[in-house]
Amino acid sequence: MDMTLIKNADILSSEIKGINDILIAGGKIQKVDRNLESYDGCAVIDADGRLTVPGLVDGHVHLIGGGGEDGCLSRVPPLSEKKIVEAGVTSVVGLLGTDGYTRTVRDLVAKTKAVKEYGLSAWCLTGSYQIPSPTITGSIGDDVMFIDEIIGVKVAIGDHRCSMPEKNELLRMAANVRMASLMSKKCGITHIHVGADERALEMLFEIARTTTFPLRHFYPTHMGSHPEISKEWLKMGGHIDLTCQKGKEDLIINLLGIKDDQISLSTDSNGSFPIWNEKKEIIGMKAGSIKNLLETVFALIDLGVDKGTAFSLATKNPAKALMLKGKGEIKEGYDADMLILDGKNVDILFAGGVMMKNGSYVKQSMYEDCL
């Protein structure tokens, strides 16, 4: 069994902080303590007091690309494994976006499997903006129950591009996924793209007020644009996901201080960011980048947010909400997913084993040298 001993790591995790050593074997954290001794054949890495944090968890990634609102040329390319590693992300959840026509759940699951074969951790969602939801089996519940990679369903509300689901339709979708998740021991989230029309969010509050449905199964994202509603949702016990946007860190800071452990960050990486005029006509197009996750964490720290809180938004919090066992913390028994940072840059990345060392890739993606 391959073993690695990390010496003198300045650990930032919920239970363990400060200078410690970390013993890794079989892709798991076996021991965290001071002055650990090496074993025969054990590789030793000296962190030299550098900040060591859990691998980042990005719960909203367009692994096979998003976009397409401005014709097929506007389809965003797929995300490479190299880009994921470069961003310091060790766990991703892939999903479809507006395009449930030329992109399929089948293709998404295949890409998710490829990311896992590469050595990272990956899951995905069935569904898209469209209703009825595109699936593999013909049933969103069966997709969650029988396909290992699928942990929930994607749907959109409050957006002029969505299928405008009604409350009972949304609740029935969430209830079907919840039941399948109980049997398959998954999070069973209904991952909700929330558009600009905040009136659609009233459906969630009505469900919360009039039913006993557990709010943990709703995972509304892009909530930074709805600060006051987000605050009320947090107070009710709901989780919110905020999209990383450079220069808009104040939207995140504005929501801290209520229930910080129920807030997560994600990037919408390789999804399209169309720019619309007042007639809902596209006048420009941008795309999300997975590197925004670590950059946003450090931007928050620079603005005065506590380091532990800032990193939890991209590690512990999404891992907990998405029930990603062994993820999000540096802790004995957890997966050996962690970053040793050199300032604000990733120097060494572990995803079970070493994936990046001294800023260089230990493992290349297939076909990198010929494409």
GROMACS .gro file of C-alpha atoms in nm:
model
  371
    1MET     CA    1   0.000   0.000   0.000
    2ASP     CA    2   0.140   0.342  -0.099
    3MET     CA    3   0.200   0.566   0.199
    4THR     CA    4   0.278   0.938   0.221
    5LEU     CA    5   0.369   1.141   0.525
    6ILE     CA    6   0.315   1.517   0.507
    7LYS     CA    7   0.526   1.696   0.765
    8ASN     CA    8   0.476   2.043   0.913
    9ALA     CA    9   0.142   2.123   0.752
   10ASP     CA   10  -0.043   2.433   0.873
   11ILE     CA   11  -0.384   2.268   0.870
   12LEU     CA   12  -0.705   2.466   0.829
   13SER     CA   13  -1.002   2.239   0.896
   14SER     CA   14  -1.294   2.248   1.139
   15GLU     CA   15  -1.150   2.014   1.404
   16ILE     CA   16  -0.775   2.035   1.346
   17LYS     CA   17  -0.580   2.357   1.310
   18GLY     CA   18  -0.216   2.457   1.326
   19ILE     CA   19   0.107   2.273   1.250
   20ASN     CA   20   0.056   1.896   1.229
   21ASP     CA   21   0.171   1.594   1.030
   22ILE     CA   22  -0.064   1.391   0.810
   23LEU     CA   23  -0.021   1.021   0.733
   24ILE     CA   24  -0.190   0.902   0.412
   25ALA     CA   25  -0.232   0.538   0.309
   26GLY     CA   26  -0.470   0.376   0.063
   27GLY     CA   27  -0.603   0.716  -0.041
   28LYS     CA   28  -0.726   0.786   0.313
   29ILE     CA   29  -0.608   1.005   0.597
   30GLN     CA   30  -0.487   0.756   0.857
   31LYS     CA   31  -0.346   0.986   1.123
   32VAL     CA   32  -0.321   1.357   1.199
   33ASP     CA   33  -0.093   1.452   1.484
   34ARG     CA   34   0.233   1.620   1.569
   35ASN     CA   35   0.572   1.460   1.523
   36LEU     CA   36   0.453   1.150   1.336
   37GLU     CA   37   0.727   0.905   1.243
   38SER     CA   38   0.782   0.775   0.892
   39TYR     CA   39   0.761   0.410   0.790
   40ASP     CA   40   0.982   0.210   0.555
   41GLY     CA   41   0.888   0.291   0.196
   42CYS     CA   42   0.683   0.591   0.302
   43ALA     CA   43   0.718   0.901   0.083
   44VAL     CA   44   0.776   1.216   0.286
   45ILE     CA   45   0.667   1.567   0.181
   46ASP     CA   46   0.765   1.866   0.392
   47ALA     CA   47   0.487   2.126   0.381
   48ASP     CA   48   0.726   2.365   0.557
   49GLY     CA   49   0.450   2.542   0.747
   50ARG     CA   50   0.242   2.619   0.441
   51LEU     CA   51  -0.135   2.642   0.462
   52THR     CA   52  -0.296   2.302   0.401
   53VAL     CA   53  -0.671   2.288   0.335
   54PRO     CA   54  -0.927   2.031   0.221
   55GLY     CA   55  -0.966   1.985  -0.154
   56LEU     CA   56  -1.231   2.219  -0.292
   57VAL     CA   57  -1.581   2.090  -0.370
   58ASP     CA   58  -1.759   2.250  -0.667
   59GLY     CA   59  -2.124   2.148  -0.671
   60HIS     CA   60  -2.225   2.319  -0.997
   61VAL     CA   61  -2.006   2.234  -1.295
   62HIS     CA   62  -2.097   2.190  -1.661
   63LEU     CA   63  -1.859   1.902  -1.723
   64ILE     CA   64  -1.968   1.854  -2.083
   65GLY     CA   65  -2.020   2.226  -2.139
   66GLY     CA   66  -2.329   2.445  -2.130
   67GLY     CA   67  -2.461   2.728  -2.339
   68GLY     CA   68  -2.624   2.715  -2.679
   69GLU     CA   69  -2.866   3.004  -2.635
   70ASP     CA   70  -2.712   3.181  -2.934
   71GLY     CA   71  -2.689   2.886  -3.173
   72CYS     CA   72  -2.472   2.577  -3.171
   73LEU     CA   73  -2.153   2.779  -3.205
   74SER     CA   74  -2.227   2.926  -2.861
   75ARG     CA   75  -2.211   2.584  -2.693
   76VAL     CA   76  -1.937   2.604  -2.428
   77PRO     CA   77  -1.664   2.336  -2.460
   78PRO     CA   78  -1.634   2.052  -2.205
   79LEU     CA   79  -1.418   2.095  -1.894
   80SER     CA   80  -1.083   1.914  -1.891
   81GLU     CA   81  -0.954   1.721  -1.591
   82LYS     CA   82  -0.639   1.932  -1.603
   83LYS     CA   83  -0.840   2.250  -1.547
   84ILE     CA   84  -1.013   2.094  -1.247
   85VAL     CA   85  -0.680   2.005  -1.085
   86GLU     CA   86  -0.530   2.343  -1.171
   87ALA     CA   87  -0.817   2.512  -0.984
   88GLY     CA   88  -0.757   2.314  -0.665
   89VAL     CA   89  -1.087   2.129  -0.699
   90THR     CA   90  -1.091   1.760  -0.604
   91SER     CA   91  -1.469   1.693  -0.609
   92VAL     CA   92  -1.723   1.806  -0.868
   93VAL     CA   93  -2.094   1.766  -0.936
   94GLY     CA   94  -2.177   1.790  -1.306
   95LEU     CA   95  -2.508   1.899  -1.456
   96LEU     CA   96  -2.684   2.008  -1.772
   97GLY     CA   97  -2.802   2.362  -1.836
   98THR     CA   98  -3.040   2.522  -2.082
   99ASP     CA   99  -2.942   2.273  -2.350
  100GLY     CA  100  -3.115   1.944  -2.283
  101TYR     CA  101  -3.146   1.884  -2.656
  102THR     CA  102  -2.796   1.841  -2.799
  103ARG     CA  103  -2.646   1.742  -2.464
  104THR     CA  104  -2.775   1.439  -2.276
  105VAL     CA  105  -2.768   1.292  -1.928
  106ARG     CA  106  -2.610   0.984  -2.082
  107ASP     CA  107  -2.316   1.192  -2.210
  108LEU     CA  108  -2.291   1.367  -1.872
  109VAL     CA  109  -2.269   1.038  -1.682
  110ALA     CA  110  -1.998   0.918  -1.922
  111LYS     CA  111  -1.793   1.234  -1.859
  112THR     CA  112  -1.846   1.194  -1.485
  113LYS     CA  113  -1.708   0.841  -1.506
  114ALA     CA  114  -1.409   0.973  -1.700
  115VAL     CA  115  -1.330   1.229  -1.430
  116LYS     CA  116  -1.342   0.948  -1.173
  117GLU     CA  117  -1.114   0.729  -1.386
  118TYR     CA  118  -0.867   1.017  -1.395
  119GLY     CA  119  -0.852   1.010  -1.015
  120LEU     CA  120  -1.080   1.290  -0.900
  121SER     CA  121  -1.419   1.252  -0.729
  122ALA     CA  122  -1.726   1.324  -0.939
  123TRP     CA  123  -2.104   1.295  -0.930
  124CYS     CA  124  -2.378   1.441  -1.147
  125LEU     CA  125  -2.746   1.528  -1.171
  126THR     CA  126  -3.017   1.408  -1.401
  127GLY     CA  127  -3.255   1.660  -1.559
  128SER     CA  128  -3.197   2.006  -1.707
  129TYR     CA  129  -3.402   2.325  -1.761
  130GLN     CA  130  -3.663   2.128  -1.953
  131ILE     CA  131  -3.968   1.954  -1.807
  132PRO     CA  132  -4.033   1.663  -1.844
  133SER     CA  133  -3.676   1.612  -1.728
  134PRO     CA  134  -3.437   1.434  -1.963
  135THR     CA  135  -3.317   1.112  -1.800
  136ILE     CA  136  -3.142   0.787  -1.884
  137THR     CA  137  -3.394   0.539  -1.747
  138GLY     CA  138  -3.710   0.738  -1.823
  139SER     CA  139  -3.759   0.820  -1.454
  140ILE     CA  140  -3.571   1.071  -1.238
  141GLY     CA  141  -3.623   0.844  -0.939
  142ASP     CA  142  -3.481   0.543  -1.121
  143ASP     CA  143  -3.183   0.749  -1.237
  144VAL     CA  144  -3.102   0.838  -0.874
  145MET     CA  145  -3.169   0.488  -0.748
  146PHE     CA  146  -2.981   0.281  -1.004
  147ILE     CA  147  -2.705   0.502  -1.147
  148ASP     CA  148  -2.423   0.544  -0.896
  149GLU     CA  149  -2.304   0.881  -1.022
  150ILE     CA  150  -2.646   1.051  -1.013
  151ILE     CA  151  -2.729   1.209  -0.676
  152GLY     CA  152  -3.022   1.436  -0.764
  153VAL     CA  153  -3.207   1.629  -1.031
  154LYS     CA  154  -3.158   1.970  -1.196
  155VAL     CA  155  -3.448   2.205  -1.268
  156ALA     CA  156  -3.489   2.579  -1.335
  157ILE     CA  157  -3.738   2.835  -1.204
  158GLY     CA  158  -3.781   3.211  -1.242
  159ASP     CA  159  -3.600   3.219  -1.576
  160HIS     CA  160  -3.744   3.307  -1.917
  161ARG     CA  161  -3.557   3.004  -2.061
  162CYS     CA  162  -3.711   2.744  -1.828
  163SER     CA  163  -4.028   2.533  -1.854
  164MET     CA  164  -4.206   2.738  -1.585
  165PRO     CA  165  -4.284   2.453  -1.343
  166GLU     CA  166  -4.569   2.501  -1.097
  167LYS     CA  167  -4.548   2.435  -0.724
  168ASN     CA  168  -4.705   2.088  -0.723
  169GLU     CA  169  -4.491   1.983  -1.019
  170LEU     CA  170  -4.174   2.096  -0.838
  171LEU     CA  171  -4.279   1.927  -0.514
  172ARG     CA  172  -4.364   1.600  -0.688
  173MET     CA  173  -4.026   1.599  -0.863
  174ALA     CA  174  -3.845   1.661  -0.535
  175ALA     CA  175  -4.050   1.396  -0.352
  176ASN     CA  176  -3.970   1.131  -0.613
  177VAL     CA  177  -3.600   1.207  -0.592
  178ARG     CA  178  -3.609   1.210  -0.213
  179MET     CA  179  -3.761   0.863  -0.192
  180ALA     CA  180  -3.508   0.722  -0.437
  181SER     CA  181  -3.227   0.886  -0.240
  182LEU     CA  182  -3.341   0.730   0.088
  183MET     CA  183  -3.315   0.388  -0.070
  184SER     CA  184  -2.981   0.459  -0.240
  185LYS     CA  185  -2.827   0.655   0.051
  186LYS     CA  186  -2.767   0.971  -0.152
  187CYS     CA  187  -2.843   1.337  -0.087
  188GLY     CA  188  -3.136   1.339  -0.330
  189ILE     CA  189  -3.126   1.712  -0.396
  190THR     CA  190  -3.344   1.905  -0.633
  191HIS     CA  191  -3.082   2.147  -0.760
  192ILE     CA  192  -3.273   2.460  -0.858
  193HIS     CA  193  -3.138   2.715  -1.103
  194VAL     CA  194  -3.297   3.039  -0.979
  195GLY     CA  195  -3.336   3.305  -1.245
  196ALA     CA  196  -3.396   3.678  -1.211
  197ASP     CA  197  -3.770   3.652  -1.139
  198GLU     CA  198  -3.778   3.612  -0.763
  199ARG     CA  199  -4.155   3.558  -0.762
  200ALA     CA  200  -4.083   3.195  -0.852
  201LEU     CA  201  -3.913   3.148  -0.515
  202GLU     CA  202  -4.248   3.188  -0.345
  203MET     CA  203  -4.311   2.824  -0.446
  204LEU     CA  204  -4.032   2.710  -0.214
  205PHE     CA  205  -4.162   2.916   0.077
  206GLU     CA  206  -4.515   2.787   0.023
  207ILE     CA  207  -4.385   2.429   0.025
  208ALA     CA  208  -4.199   2.506   0.348
  209ARG     CA  209  -4.509   2.660   0.508
  210THR     CA  210  -4.772   2.410   0.397
  211THR     CA  211  -4.596   2.071   0.384
  212THR     CA  212  -4.360   1.860   0.594
  213PHE     CA  213  -4.116   1.813   0.307
  214PRO     CA  214  -3.756   1.840   0.437
  215LEU     CA  215  -3.595   2.157   0.308
  216ARG     CA  216  -3.250   1.994   0.290
  217HIS     CA  217  -3.355   1.834  -0.040
  218PHE     CA  218  -3.384   2.175  -0.208
  219TYR     CA  219  -3.055   2.321  -0.331
  220PRO     CA  220  -3.128   2.664  -0.485
  221THR     CA  221  -2.832   2.816  -0.668
  222HIS     CA  222  -2.745   3.162  -0.808
  223MET     CA  223  -2.901   3.303  -0.490
  224GLY     CA  224  -2.663   3.597  -0.458
  225SER     CA  225  -2.901   3.798  -0.675
  226HIS     CA  226  -3.178   3.755  -0.416
  227PRO     CA  227  -3.019   3.862  -0.085
  228GLU     CA  228  -3.326   3.929   0.128
  229ILE     CA  229  -3.504   3.613   0.015
  230SER     CA  230  -3.182   3.418   0.076
  231LYS     CA  231  -3.169   3.546   0.433
  232GLU     CA  232  -3.525   3.431   0.497
  233TRP     CA  233  -3.454   3.090   0.343
  234LEU     CA  234  -3.148   3.049   0.566
  235LYS     CA  235  -3.351   3.142   0.874
  236MET     CA  236  -3.605   2.873   0.782
  237GLY     CA  237  -3.326   2.615   0.774
  238GLY     CA  238  -3.270   2.599   0.399
  239HIS     CA  239  -2.939   2.578   0.213
  240ILE     CA  240  -2.831   2.832  -0.048
  241ASP     CA  241  -2.562   2.811  -0.315
  242LEU     CA  242  -2.387   3.123  -0.442
  243THR     CA  243  -2.217   3.157  -0.779
  244CYS     CA  244  -1.862   3.294  -0.776
  245GLN     CA  245  -1.838   3.621  -0.967
  246LYS     CA  246  -1.529   3.839  -0.965
  247GLY     CA  247  -1.593   4.177  -0.810
  248LYS     CA  248  -1.921   4.068  -0.651
  249GLU     CA  249  -1.789   3.917  -0.329
  250ASP     CA  250  -2.001   4.170  -0.136
  251LEU     CA  251  -2.309   3.967  -0.234
  252ILE     CA  252  -2.160   3.672  -0.044
  253ILE     CA  253  -2.044   3.874   0.255
  254ASN     CA  254  -2.392   4.024   0.285
  255LEU     CA  255  -2.532   3.677   0.354
  256LEU     CA  256  -2.280   3.571   0.618
  257GLY     CA  257  -2.368   3.577   0.986
  258ILE     CA  258  -2.705   3.397   0.975
  259LYS     CA  259  -2.625   3.031   0.919
  260ASP     CA  260  -2.287   3.022   0.752
  261ASP     CA  261  -2.272   2.641   0.751
  262GLN     CA  262  -2.573   2.637   0.516
  263ILE     CA  263  -2.407   2.841   0.243
  264SER     CA  264  -2.191   2.700  -0.035
  265LEU     CA  265  -1.999   2.846  -0.327
  266SER     CA  266  -1.989   2.706  -0.680
  267THR     CA  267  -1.858   2.831  -1.014
  268ASP     CA  268  -2.107   2.736  -1.287
  269SER     CA  269  -1.787   2.643  -1.469
  270ASN     CA  270  -1.818   2.598  -1.847
  271GLY     CA  271  -2.173   2.719  -1.831
  272SER     CA  272  -2.274   3.018  -2.042
  273PHE     CA  273  -2.331   3.366  -1.897
  274PRO     CA  274  -2.545   3.531  -2.165
  275ILE     CA  275  -2.595   3.906  -2.158
  276TRP     CA  276  -2.954   4.005  -2.242
  277ASN     CA  277  -3.114   4.335  -2.337
  278GLU     CA  278  -3.457   4.445  -2.214
  279LYS     CA  279  -3.623   4.242  -2.493
  280LYS     CA  280  -3.445   3.923  -2.377
  281GLU     CA  281  -3.223   3.928  -2.684
  282ILE     CA  282  -2.861   3.816  -2.649
  283ILE     CA  283  -2.609   4.096  -2.688
  284GLY     CA  284  -2.306   3.917  -2.546
  285MET     CA  285  -2.184   3.587  -2.407
  286LYS     CA  286  -1.938   3.486  -2.135
  287ALA     CA  287  -1.867   3.158  -1.956
  288GLY     CA  288  -1.794   3.043  -1.602
  289SER     CA  289  -1.447   2.931  -1.493
  290ILE     CA  290  -1.368   2.670  -1.230
  291LYS     CA  291  -1.064   2.868  -1.115
  292ASN     CA  292  -1.304   3.127  -0.969
  293LEU     CA  293  -1.369   2.906  -0.666
  294LEU     CA  294  -1.027   2.937  -0.500
  295GLU     CA  295  -0.993   3.295  -0.620
  296THR     CA  296  -1.324   3.387  -0.456
  297VAL     CA  297  -1.223   3.225  -0.128
  298PHE     CA  298  -0.908   3.435  -0.115
  299ALA     CA  299  -1.096   3.748  -0.225
  300LEU     CA  300  -1.330   3.698   0.073
  301ILE     CA  301  -1.033   3.657   0.307
  302ASP     CA  302  -0.877   3.976   0.169
  303LEU     CA  303  -1.205   4.153   0.247
  304GLY     CA  304  -1.192   4.043   0.610
  305VAL     CA  305  -1.380   3.711   0.615
  306ASP     CA  306  -1.233   3.458   0.858
  307LYS     CA  307  -1.018   3.199   0.678
  308GLY     CA  308  -1.206   2.905   0.827
  309THR     CA  309  -1.542   3.046   0.722
  310ALA     CA  310  -1.422   3.133   0.371
  311PHE     CA  311  -1.275   2.789   0.301
  312SER     CA  312  -1.576   2.608   0.454
  313LEU     CA  313  -1.797   2.768   0.188
  314ALA     CA  314  -1.605   2.571  -0.073
  315THR     CA  315  -1.520   2.255   0.124
  316LYS     CA  316  -1.709   2.139   0.431
  317ASN     CA  317  -2.043   2.308   0.356
  318PRO     CA  318  -2.109   2.169   0.006
  319ALA     CA  319  -1.973   1.828   0.108
  320LYS     CA  320  -2.220   1.814   0.396
  321ALA     CA  321  -2.520   1.938   0.197
  322LEU     CA  322  -2.447   1.697  -0.088
  323MET     CA  323  -2.371   1.407   0.150
  324LEU     CA  324  -2.029   1.349  -0.004
  325LYS     CA  325  -1.888   1.103   0.244
  326GLY     CA  326  -1.525   1.158   0.340
  327LYS     CA  327  -1.504   1.498   0.169
  328GLY     CA  328  -1.460   1.856   0.281
  329GLU     CA  329  -1.233   1.815   0.584
  330ILE     CA  330  -0.887   1.707   0.685
  331LYS     CA  331  -0.978   1.440   0.934
  332GLU     CA  332  -0.878   1.084   1.019
  333GLY     CA  333  -1.078   0.838   0.810
  334TYR     CA  334  -1.158   1.097   0.543
  335ASP     CA  335  -1.039   1.085   0.183
  336ALA     CA  336  -0.691   1.227   0.129
  337ASP     CA  337  -0.818   1.523  -0.075
  338MET     CA  338  -0.619   1.832   0.018
  339LEU     CA  339  -0.419   2.128  -0.107
  340ILE     CA  340  -0.083   2.256   0.010
  341LEU     CA  341  -0.081   2.620  -0.089
  342ASP     CA  342   0.204   2.850  -0.181
  343GLY     CA  343   0.048   3.183  -0.101
  344LYS     CA  344  -0.273   3.189  -0.305
  345ASN     CA  345  -0.156   2.922  -0.550
  346VAL     CA  346  -0.185   2.543  -0.539
  347ASP     CA  347   0.159   2.390  -0.497
  348ILE     CA  348   0.066   2.030  -0.414
  349LEU     CA  349  -0.274   1.870  -0.470
  350PHE     CA  350  -0.379   1.534  -0.332
  351ALA     CA  351  -0.685   1.351  -0.459
  352GLY     CA  352  -0.625   1.019  -0.290
  353GLY     CA  353  -0.268   1.040  -0.421
  354VAL     CA  354  -0.050   1.322  -0.548
  355MET     CA  355  -0.202   1.483  -0.860
  356MET     CA  356   0.006   1.800  -0.865
  357LYS     CA  357   0.347   1.869  -0.714
  358ASN     CA  358   0.547   2.191  -0.725
  359GLY     CA  359   0.280   2.330  -0.955
  360SER     CA  360   0.342   2.057  -1.214
  361TYR     CA  361   0.094   1.790  -1.314
  362VAL     CA  362   0.185   1.441  -1.203
  363LYS     CA  363  -0.090   1.290  -1.416
  364GLN     CA  364  -0.188   1.427  -1.755
  365SER     CA  365  -0.531   1.393  -1.911
  366MET     CA  366  -0.551   1.151  -2.200
  367TYR     CA  367  -0.477   1.305  -2.544
  368GLU     CA  368  -0.330   1.622  -2.391
  369ASP     CA  369  -0.015   1.591  -2.596
  370CYS     CA  370  -0.196   1.553  -2.929
  371LEU     CA  371  -0.489   1.796  -2.913
   0.00000   0.00000   0.00000
